[in-house]
XYZ file of C-alpha atoms in Angstrom:
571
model
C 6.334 -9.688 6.603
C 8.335 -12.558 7.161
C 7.943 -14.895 4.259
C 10.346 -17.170 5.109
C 9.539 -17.921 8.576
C 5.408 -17.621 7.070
C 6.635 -20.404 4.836
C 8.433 -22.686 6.946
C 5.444 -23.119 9.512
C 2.373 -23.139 6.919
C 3.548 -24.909 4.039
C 2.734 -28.648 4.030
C 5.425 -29.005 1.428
C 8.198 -27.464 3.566
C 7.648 -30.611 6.097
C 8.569 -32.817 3.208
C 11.629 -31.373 2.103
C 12.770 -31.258 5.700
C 12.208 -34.962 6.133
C 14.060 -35.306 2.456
C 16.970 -32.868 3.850
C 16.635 -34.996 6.988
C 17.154 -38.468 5.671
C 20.378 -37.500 3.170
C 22.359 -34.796 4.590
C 23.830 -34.346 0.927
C 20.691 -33.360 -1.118
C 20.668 -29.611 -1.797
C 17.253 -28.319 -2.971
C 17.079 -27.252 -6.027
C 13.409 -26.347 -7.675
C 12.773 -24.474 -11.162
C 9.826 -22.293 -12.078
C 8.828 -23.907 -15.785
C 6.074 -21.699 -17.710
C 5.050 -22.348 -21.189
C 6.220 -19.588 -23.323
C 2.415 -19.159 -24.825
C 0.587 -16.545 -22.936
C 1.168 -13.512 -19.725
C 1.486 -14.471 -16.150
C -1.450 -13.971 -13.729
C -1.823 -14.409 -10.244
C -2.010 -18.057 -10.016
C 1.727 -18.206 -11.463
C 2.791 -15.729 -9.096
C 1.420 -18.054 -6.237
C 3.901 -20.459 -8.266
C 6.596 -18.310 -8.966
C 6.282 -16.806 -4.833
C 6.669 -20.715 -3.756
C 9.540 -21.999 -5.795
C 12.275 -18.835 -5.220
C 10.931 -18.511 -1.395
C 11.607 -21.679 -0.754
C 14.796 -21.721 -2.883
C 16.094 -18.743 -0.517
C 15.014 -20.609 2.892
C 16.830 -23.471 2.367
C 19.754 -21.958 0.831
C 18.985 -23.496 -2.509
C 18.616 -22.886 -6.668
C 15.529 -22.162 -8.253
C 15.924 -22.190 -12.214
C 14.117 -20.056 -15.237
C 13.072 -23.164 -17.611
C 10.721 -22.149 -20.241
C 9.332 -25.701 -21.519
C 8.798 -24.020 -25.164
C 8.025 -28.032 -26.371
C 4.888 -26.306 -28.902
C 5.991 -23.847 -31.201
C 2.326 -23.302 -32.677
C 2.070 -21.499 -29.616
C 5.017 -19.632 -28.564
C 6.469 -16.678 -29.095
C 9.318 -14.278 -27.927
C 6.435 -11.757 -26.558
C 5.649 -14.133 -24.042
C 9.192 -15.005 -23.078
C 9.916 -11.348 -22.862
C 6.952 -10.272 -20.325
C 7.530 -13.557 -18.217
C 11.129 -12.600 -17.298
C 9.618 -9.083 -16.937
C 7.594 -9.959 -14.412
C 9.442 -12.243 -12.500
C 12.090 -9.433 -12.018
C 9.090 -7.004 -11.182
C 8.542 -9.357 -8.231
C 11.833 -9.387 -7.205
C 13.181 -12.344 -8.082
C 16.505 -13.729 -9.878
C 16.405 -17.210 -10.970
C 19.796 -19.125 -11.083
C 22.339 -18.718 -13.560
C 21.339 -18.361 -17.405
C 17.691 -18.613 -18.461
C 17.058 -22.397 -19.473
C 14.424 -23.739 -22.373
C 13.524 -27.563 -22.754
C 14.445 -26.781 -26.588
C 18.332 -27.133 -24.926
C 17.797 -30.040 -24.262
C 15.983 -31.239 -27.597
C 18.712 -34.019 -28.794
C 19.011 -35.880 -25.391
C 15.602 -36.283 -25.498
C 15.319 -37.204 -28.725
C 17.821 -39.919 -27.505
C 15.631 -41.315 -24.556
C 13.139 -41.624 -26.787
C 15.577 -44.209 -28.980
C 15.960 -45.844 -25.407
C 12.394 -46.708 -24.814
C 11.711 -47.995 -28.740
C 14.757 -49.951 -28.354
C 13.223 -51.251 -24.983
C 9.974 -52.157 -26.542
C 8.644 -49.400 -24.549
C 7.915 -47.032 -27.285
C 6.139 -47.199 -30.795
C 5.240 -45.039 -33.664
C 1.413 -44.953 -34.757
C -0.671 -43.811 -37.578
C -3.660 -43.531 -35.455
C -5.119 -39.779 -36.187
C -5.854 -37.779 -33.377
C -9.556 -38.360 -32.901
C -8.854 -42.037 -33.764
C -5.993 -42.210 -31.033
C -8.930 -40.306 -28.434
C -11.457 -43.064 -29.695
C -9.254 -46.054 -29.095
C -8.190 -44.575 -25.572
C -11.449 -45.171 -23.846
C -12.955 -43.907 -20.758
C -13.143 -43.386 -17.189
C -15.320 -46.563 -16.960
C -14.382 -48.171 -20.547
C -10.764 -49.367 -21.420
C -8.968 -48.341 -24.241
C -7.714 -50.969 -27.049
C -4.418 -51.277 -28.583
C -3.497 -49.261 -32.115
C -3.094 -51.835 -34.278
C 0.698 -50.591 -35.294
C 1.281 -51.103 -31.403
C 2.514 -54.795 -31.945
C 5.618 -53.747 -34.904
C 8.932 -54.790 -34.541
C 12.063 -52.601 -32.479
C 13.754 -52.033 -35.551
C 11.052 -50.872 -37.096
C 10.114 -48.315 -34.602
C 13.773 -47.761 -34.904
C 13.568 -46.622 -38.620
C 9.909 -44.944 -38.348
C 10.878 -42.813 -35.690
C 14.274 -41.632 -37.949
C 11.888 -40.874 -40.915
C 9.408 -38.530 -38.325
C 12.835 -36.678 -37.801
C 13.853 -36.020 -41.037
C 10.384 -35.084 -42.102
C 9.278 -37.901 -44.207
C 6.084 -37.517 -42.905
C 3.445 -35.165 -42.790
C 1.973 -33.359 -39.529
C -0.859 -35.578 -38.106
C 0.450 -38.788 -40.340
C 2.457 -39.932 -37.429
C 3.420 -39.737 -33.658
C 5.734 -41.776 -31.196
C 3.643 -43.322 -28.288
C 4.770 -45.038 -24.944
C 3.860 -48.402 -24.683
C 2.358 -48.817 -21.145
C -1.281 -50.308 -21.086
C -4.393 -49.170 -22.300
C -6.767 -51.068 -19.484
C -4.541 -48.798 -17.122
C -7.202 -47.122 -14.327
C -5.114 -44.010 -15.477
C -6.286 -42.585 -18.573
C -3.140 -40.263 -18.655
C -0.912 -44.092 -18.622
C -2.809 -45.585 -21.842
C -0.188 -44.869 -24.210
C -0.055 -41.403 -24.171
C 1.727 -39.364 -27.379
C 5.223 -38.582 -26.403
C 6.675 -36.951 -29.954
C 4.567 -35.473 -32.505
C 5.335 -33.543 -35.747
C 5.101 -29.988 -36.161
C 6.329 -27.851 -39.342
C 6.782 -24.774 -38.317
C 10.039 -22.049 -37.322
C 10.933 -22.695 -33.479
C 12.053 -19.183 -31.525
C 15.074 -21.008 -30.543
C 15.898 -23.884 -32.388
C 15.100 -22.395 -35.882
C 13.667 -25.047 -38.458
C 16.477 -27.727 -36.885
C 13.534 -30.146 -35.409
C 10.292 -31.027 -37.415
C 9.748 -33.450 -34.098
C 8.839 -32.075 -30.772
C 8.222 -34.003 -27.454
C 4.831 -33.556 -25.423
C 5.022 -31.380 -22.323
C 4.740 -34.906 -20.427
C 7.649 -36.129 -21.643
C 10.265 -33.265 -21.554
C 9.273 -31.921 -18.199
C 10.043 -34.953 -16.387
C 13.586 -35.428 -18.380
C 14.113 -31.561 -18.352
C 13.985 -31.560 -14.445
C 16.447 -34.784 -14.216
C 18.743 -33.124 -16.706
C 18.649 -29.787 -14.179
C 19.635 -31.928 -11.156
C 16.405 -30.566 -9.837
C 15.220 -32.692 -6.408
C 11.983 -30.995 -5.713
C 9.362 -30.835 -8.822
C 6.410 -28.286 -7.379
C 2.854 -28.116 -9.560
C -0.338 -27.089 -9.243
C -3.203 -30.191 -8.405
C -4.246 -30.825 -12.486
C -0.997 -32.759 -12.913
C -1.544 -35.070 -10.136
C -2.119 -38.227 -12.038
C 0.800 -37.044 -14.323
C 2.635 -38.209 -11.755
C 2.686 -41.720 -12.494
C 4.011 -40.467 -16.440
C 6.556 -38.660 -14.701
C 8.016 -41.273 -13.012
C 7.462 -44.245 -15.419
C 9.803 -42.072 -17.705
C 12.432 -41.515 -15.478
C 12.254 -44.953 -14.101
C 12.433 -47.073 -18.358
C 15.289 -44.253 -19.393
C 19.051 -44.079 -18.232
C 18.490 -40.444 -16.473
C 21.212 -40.296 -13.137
C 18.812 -38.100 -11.058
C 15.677 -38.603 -9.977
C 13.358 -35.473 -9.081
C 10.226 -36.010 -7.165
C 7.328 -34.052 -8.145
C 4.306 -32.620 -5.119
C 1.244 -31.284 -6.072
C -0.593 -28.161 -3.968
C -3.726 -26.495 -5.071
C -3.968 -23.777 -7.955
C -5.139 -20.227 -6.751
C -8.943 -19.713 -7.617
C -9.811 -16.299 -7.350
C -13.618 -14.893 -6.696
C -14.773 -12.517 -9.525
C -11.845 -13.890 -11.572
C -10.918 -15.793 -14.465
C -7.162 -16.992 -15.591
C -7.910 -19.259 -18.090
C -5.590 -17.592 -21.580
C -8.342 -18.934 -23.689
C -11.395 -17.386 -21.707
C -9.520 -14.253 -21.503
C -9.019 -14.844 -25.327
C -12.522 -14.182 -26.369
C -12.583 -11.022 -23.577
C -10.182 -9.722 -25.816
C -11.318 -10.763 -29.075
C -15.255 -9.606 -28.285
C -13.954 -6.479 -27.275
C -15.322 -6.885 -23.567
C -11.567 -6.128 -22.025
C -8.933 -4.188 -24.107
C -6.063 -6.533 -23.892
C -4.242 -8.677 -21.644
C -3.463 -5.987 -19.557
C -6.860 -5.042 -18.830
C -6.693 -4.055 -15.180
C -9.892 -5.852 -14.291
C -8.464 -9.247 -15.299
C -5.777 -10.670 -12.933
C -2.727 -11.240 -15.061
C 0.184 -9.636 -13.571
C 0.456 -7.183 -16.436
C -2.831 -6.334 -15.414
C -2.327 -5.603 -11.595
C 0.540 -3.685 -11.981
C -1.201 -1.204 -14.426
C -4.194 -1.042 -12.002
C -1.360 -0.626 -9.120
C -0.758 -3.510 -7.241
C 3.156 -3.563 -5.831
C 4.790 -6.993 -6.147
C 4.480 -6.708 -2.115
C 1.202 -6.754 -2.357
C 1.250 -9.455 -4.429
C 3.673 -11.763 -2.407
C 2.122 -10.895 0.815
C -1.809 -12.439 -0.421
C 0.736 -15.134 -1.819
C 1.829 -16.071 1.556
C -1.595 -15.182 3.445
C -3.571 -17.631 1.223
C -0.588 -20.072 1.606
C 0.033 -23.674 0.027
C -2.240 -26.785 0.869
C -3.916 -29.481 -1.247
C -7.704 -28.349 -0.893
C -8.888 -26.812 -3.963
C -10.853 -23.281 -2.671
C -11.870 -20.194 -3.974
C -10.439 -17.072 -2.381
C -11.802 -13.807 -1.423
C -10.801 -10.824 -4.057
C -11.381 -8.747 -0.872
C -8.134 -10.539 0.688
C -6.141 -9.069 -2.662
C -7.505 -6.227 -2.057
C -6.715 -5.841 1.685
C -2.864 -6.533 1.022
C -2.763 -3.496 -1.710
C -5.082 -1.212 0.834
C -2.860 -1.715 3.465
C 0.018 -0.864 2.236
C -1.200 1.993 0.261
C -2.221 3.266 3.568
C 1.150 3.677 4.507
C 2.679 5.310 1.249
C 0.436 6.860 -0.518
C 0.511 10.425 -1.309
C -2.464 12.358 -0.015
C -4.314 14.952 -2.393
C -7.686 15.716 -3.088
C -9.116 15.173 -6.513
C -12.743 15.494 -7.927
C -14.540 13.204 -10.389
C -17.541 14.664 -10.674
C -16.913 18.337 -10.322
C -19.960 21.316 -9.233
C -18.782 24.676 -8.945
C -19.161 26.579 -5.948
C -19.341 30.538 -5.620
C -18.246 32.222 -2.366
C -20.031 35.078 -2.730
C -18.357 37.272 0.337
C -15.198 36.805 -0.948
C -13.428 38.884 -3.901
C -12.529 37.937 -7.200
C -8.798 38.213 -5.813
C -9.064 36.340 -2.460
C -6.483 33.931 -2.560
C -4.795 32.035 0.766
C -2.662 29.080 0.926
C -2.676 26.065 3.143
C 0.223 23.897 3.863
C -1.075 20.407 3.871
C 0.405 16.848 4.845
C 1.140 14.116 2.061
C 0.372 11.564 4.971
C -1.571 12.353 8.152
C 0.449 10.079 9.952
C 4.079 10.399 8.260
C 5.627 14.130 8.772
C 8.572 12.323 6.771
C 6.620 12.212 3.320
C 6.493 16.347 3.667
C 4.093 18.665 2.536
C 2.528 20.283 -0.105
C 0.940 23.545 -1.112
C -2.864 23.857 -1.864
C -4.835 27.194 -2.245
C -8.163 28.602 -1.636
C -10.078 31.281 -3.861
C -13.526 32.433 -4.077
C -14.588 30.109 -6.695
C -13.805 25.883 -6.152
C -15.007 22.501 -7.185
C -16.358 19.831 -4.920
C -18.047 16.327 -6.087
C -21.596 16.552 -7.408
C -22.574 13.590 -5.158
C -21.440 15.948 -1.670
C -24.206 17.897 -2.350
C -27.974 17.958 -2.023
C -30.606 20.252 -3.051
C -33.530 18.446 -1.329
C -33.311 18.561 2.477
C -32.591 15.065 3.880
C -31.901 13.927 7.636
C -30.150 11.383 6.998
C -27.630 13.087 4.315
C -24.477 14.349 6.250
C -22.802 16.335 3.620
C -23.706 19.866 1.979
C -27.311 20.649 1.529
C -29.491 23.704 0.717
C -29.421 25.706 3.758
C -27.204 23.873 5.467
C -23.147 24.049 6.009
C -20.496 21.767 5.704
C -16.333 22.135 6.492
C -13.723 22.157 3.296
C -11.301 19.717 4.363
C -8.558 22.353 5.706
C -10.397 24.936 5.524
C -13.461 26.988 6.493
C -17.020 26.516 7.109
C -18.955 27.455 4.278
C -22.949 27.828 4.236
C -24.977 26.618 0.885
C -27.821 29.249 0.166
C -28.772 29.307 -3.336
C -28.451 27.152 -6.372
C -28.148 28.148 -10.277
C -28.971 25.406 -13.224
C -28.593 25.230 -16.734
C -30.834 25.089 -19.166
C -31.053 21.048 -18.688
C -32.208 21.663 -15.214
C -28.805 20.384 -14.156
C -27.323 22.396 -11.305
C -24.461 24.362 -12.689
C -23.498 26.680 -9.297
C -23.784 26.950 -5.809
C -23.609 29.921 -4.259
C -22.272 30.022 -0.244
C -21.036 31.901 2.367
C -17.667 31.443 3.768
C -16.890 31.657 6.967
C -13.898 33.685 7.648
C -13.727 32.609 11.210
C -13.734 28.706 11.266
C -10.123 28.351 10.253
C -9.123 25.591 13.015
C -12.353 26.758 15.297
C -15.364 25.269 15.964
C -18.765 27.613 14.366
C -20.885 29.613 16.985
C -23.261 27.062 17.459
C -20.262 24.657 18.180
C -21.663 22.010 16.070
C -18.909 20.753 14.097
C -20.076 19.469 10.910
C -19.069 16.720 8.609
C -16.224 17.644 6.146
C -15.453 17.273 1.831
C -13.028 17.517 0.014
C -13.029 20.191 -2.495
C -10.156 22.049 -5.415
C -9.674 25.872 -6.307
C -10.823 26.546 -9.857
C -7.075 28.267 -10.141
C -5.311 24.928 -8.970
C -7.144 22.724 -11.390
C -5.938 20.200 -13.779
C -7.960 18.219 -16.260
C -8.122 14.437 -15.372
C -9.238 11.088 -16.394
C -10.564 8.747 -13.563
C -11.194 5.196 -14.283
C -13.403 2.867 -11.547
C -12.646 -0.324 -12.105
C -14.751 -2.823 -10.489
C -14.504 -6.817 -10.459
C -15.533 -7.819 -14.259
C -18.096 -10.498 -13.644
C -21.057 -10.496 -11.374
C -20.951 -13.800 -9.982
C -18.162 -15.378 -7.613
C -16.543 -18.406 -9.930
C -17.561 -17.584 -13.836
C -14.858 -19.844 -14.183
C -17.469 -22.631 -13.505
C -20.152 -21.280 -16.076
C -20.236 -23.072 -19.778
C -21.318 -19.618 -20.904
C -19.731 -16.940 -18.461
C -19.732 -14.068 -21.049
C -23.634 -14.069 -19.795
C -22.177 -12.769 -16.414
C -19.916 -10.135 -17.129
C -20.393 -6.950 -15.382
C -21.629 -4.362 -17.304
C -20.249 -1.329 -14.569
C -17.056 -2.860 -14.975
C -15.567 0.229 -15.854
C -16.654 3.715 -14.798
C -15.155 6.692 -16.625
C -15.020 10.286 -14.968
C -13.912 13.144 -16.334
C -12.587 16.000 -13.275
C -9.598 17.548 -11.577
C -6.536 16.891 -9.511
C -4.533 19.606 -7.777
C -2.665 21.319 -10.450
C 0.943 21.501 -8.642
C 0.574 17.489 -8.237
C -0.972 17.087 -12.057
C 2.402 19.397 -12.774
C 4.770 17.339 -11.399
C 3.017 13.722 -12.485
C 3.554 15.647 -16.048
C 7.141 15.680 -16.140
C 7.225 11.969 -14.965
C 4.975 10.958 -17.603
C 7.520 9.237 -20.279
C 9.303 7.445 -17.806
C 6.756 4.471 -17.007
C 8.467 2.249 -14.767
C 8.141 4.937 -12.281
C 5.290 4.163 -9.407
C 3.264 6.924 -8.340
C 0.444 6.018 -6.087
C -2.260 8.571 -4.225
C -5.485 8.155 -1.988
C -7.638 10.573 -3.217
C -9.072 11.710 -0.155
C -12.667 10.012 0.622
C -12.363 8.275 -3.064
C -9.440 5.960 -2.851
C -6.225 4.697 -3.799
C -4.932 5.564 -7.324
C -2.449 5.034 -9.519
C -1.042 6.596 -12.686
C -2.081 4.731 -15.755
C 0.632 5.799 -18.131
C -0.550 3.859 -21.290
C -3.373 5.825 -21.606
C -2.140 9.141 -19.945
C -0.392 12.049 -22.152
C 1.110 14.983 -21.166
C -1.908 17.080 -21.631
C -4.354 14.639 -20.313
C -3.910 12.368 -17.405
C -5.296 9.239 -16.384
C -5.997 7.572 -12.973
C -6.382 3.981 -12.454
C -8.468 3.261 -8.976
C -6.653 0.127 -7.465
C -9.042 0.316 -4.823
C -11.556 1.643 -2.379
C -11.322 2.941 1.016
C -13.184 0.849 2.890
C -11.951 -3.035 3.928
C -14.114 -6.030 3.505
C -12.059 -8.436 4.273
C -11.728 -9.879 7.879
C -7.635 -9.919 8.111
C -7.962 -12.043 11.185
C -9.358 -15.258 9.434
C -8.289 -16.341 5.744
C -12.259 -16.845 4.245
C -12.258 -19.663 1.128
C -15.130 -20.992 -0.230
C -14.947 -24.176 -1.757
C -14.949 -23.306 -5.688
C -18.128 -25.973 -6.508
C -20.602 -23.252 -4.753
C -21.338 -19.862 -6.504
């Protein structure tokens, strides 16, 4: 894949920095990629993250690590840890040393002294649901505090006793002074410093005053020398806040900001407070649940961060709100598990099959491909022996037309092997069938049967090259395209989420995954042959029991020839 030259002719925002780089041959680009240090990355920030340090690489630019950490309440080091995590895990290095808004805290603190001494600012004792009362409506204006209307010096001297803590959390808050008939809600005097008592991860107890996202993003990027501000549609009208800072304070740069449409994702939800109760109900085990789409998530359920990138760039950047097919995800993982994924056979559901002609000491060995279509991903050993295991569900007692695999009285081919013939059946005392007994045919190795009626094959494991496995199915965790849309989506969630199955791998394969096991940054993926691709889930996995993740199925839904959206108002 090309990203670069993908990017360059799809991305609406590439034709404006042209024009920019265009019209002043000086300007270098220089972007930044600015999470809030209070929850894990999912999908929609790698869309983010993908944009910003692609584009930073095409045109020879910067892209910066800022974390705005502006809220302590909700920060923490975890957070900060697992976002640089993943950003390395997708292969990117952001320029120079990793930057926080907290850096920065003093300067601001000193544009805010700029605007109160410009009669731009004021300090209020509105509370927070009287400030939200007096700000109006879409189709009512708002009306002025009445502490808008005090003197500069004041303001001066009010603001000075919010730093040193002379007042209590809620009792007041610095406000820009703009106009509250403004058609733009976001432009009625919004809060721009509010008190918070609590230990910041980086600043220690040094500020009881911290400025609102709104106002240190705008001053953060101008401080960076940043020229190219990239976010996602919701802070569209926080546009005009952006620039009426810049513009009323003495900052020497001025950023622009663009807007392109957050990722929506069928099946999917991203929002850290949805996926909050998931967690808290018990519905998902954590944020790395694989059947929620954090990154965290992915990779533990075995997407690559090519996989990743590649959807990234297929669903591309535009400013049309859509929802996107989960079965375009999961093409970009399928197909390029296709291409390096180990081949081995493994059975969830294992029946035990009896070859009746052969002895108790029969034993042959195959050598079999790791890739059909690779010879340079080698080989490995399998065996064959008068007792084996094949999937409950390739089997049939009741004759059926229609059913292609083994059934009573018919034959089927072990994949690599012979021809076997099913002819009786044993059950327990459940009624369950517990053995099948066959025939093998000695002569079907590579040939055609007498009849020359080849028939269809399975995949199958010797009892004596078996090793205990756990296979989790994961399957999409809601039941309807956007729950993001639903007041009450819990109603929705899938209750086949998550299928457990208890079986066997091939034991030389299970051996080897063994002495891997306490090393987890190592990737090992497989297609189970005729099951899927799988991973190794080595949270849950111990050396005596293994666990499988399925990233996904076999079969494609997705049309790779046309990008399908829907637009995210219809179910």
């Amino acid at each position: 894949m090309d990203t670069k030259k993908e990017i360059k002719n799809n991305n609406f925002i590439c034709q404006i920095i042209n024009k920019d780089l265009n019209e002043n041959k000086n300007l270098s680009f220089y972007t930044r990629f600015p999470p809030e240090p209070n929850g894990y990355l999912h999908i929609g920030h790698a869309k983010s993250i993908c944009l910003n340090f692609e584009l930073a690489s095409l045109y020879k630019g910067r892209c910066n690590l800022r974390f705005d950490d502006t809220n302590p309440l909700k920060e923490n080091i975890k957070y900060i840890k697992s976002i640089k995590h993943d950003i390395n895990w997708l292969g990117y290095k952001w320029h120079g040393n990793v930057r926080y808004a907290s850096e920065y805290f003093l300067k601001l603190y000193q544009y805010a002294q700029e605007l109160i001494k410009k009669g731009l600012a004021y300090v209020d004792h509105l509370t927070k649901e009287q400030i939200r009362e007096y700000r109006g409506t879409l189709n009512t204006p708002g009306k002025n505090s009445p502490y808008r209307n005090r003197t500069i010096q004041e303001n001066i001297e009010l603001f000075e006793k919010m730093k040193k803590g002379d007042f209590s959390e809620g009792e007041a808050c610095l406000r820009a002074k703009i106009n509250m008939s403004s058609s733009s809600i976001i432009m009625r005097d919004p809060v721009l410093y509010r008190i918070i008592f609590i230990k910041h991860h980086q600043t220690q107890n040094k500020w009881c005053i911290y400025p609102m996202y709104d106002f240190a993003h705008c001053l953060s990027d101008s401080i960076e020398g940043i020229t190219h501000s990239l976010c996602t549609l919701e802070f569209q009208d926080n546009k005009f806040l952006y620039n009426w800072i810049l513009k009323n304070t003495s900052v020497k740069h001025y950023p622009k900001q663009y807007e392109f449409s957050r990722l929506n994702l069928e099946f999917s939800i991203l929002s850290k407070r949805k996926i909050k109760i998931l967690i808290d109900k018990n519905i998902i085990e954590g944020w790395d649940d694989p059947r929620i789409p954090t990154l965290s998530a992915l990779r533990r359920k075995g997407y690559t961060p090519s996989s990743i990138k590649n959807f990234c760039q297929k669903i591309g950047v535009t400013k049309q709100n859509n929802l996107i097919e989960f079965s375009m995800l999961e093409h970009c993982i399928r197909k390029e598990l296709n291409q390096t994924a180990i081949r081995t056979m493994a059975i969830l559901d294992p029946i035990k099959i009896f070859l009746y002609n052969l002895d108790s000491n029969y034993k042959e060995e195959f050598i079999v491909p790791n890739h059909p279509n690779n010879p340079e991903m080698g080989t490995h050993k399998i065996i064959f022996t008068n007792t084996i295991y094949i999937d409950r569900s390739d089997f049939k007692e009741k004759y059926d037309k229609k059913y292609k695999r083994l059934k009573l009285g018919e034959k089927i081919r072990l994949r690599y092997s012979y021809i076997i013939h099913a002819e009786k059946i044993e059950k327990d005392e459940y009624g369950n069938i517990s053995n099948i007994i066959c025939y093998c045919d000695l002569n079907t190795l590579g040939r055609k049967p007498k009849d020359n009626k080849n028939p269809a094959v399975i995949h199958w494991i010797s009892e004596k090259n078996t090793l205990s496995a756990e296979f989790k199915l994961y399957d999409q965790l809601f039941n309807i395209k956007n729950p993001e849309q639903q007041e009450n989506f819990l109603l929705y969630i899938n209750s086949k989420s998550l299928i457990k199955k208890f079986g066997f791998i091939e034991k030389k394969i299970g051996e080897e995954i063994q002495k891997k096991i306490s090393n987890n940054n190592i990737e090992i993926f497989f297609q189970f042959e005729r099951i899927g691709y799988f991973c190794i889930d080595f949270i849950d996995s111990k050396k005596n029991q293994l666990v499988f993740n399925r990233t996904v199925g076999l079969r494609d839904t997705w049309d790779s020839k046309k990008i399908k959206t829907k637009n995210i108002t219809n179910n």
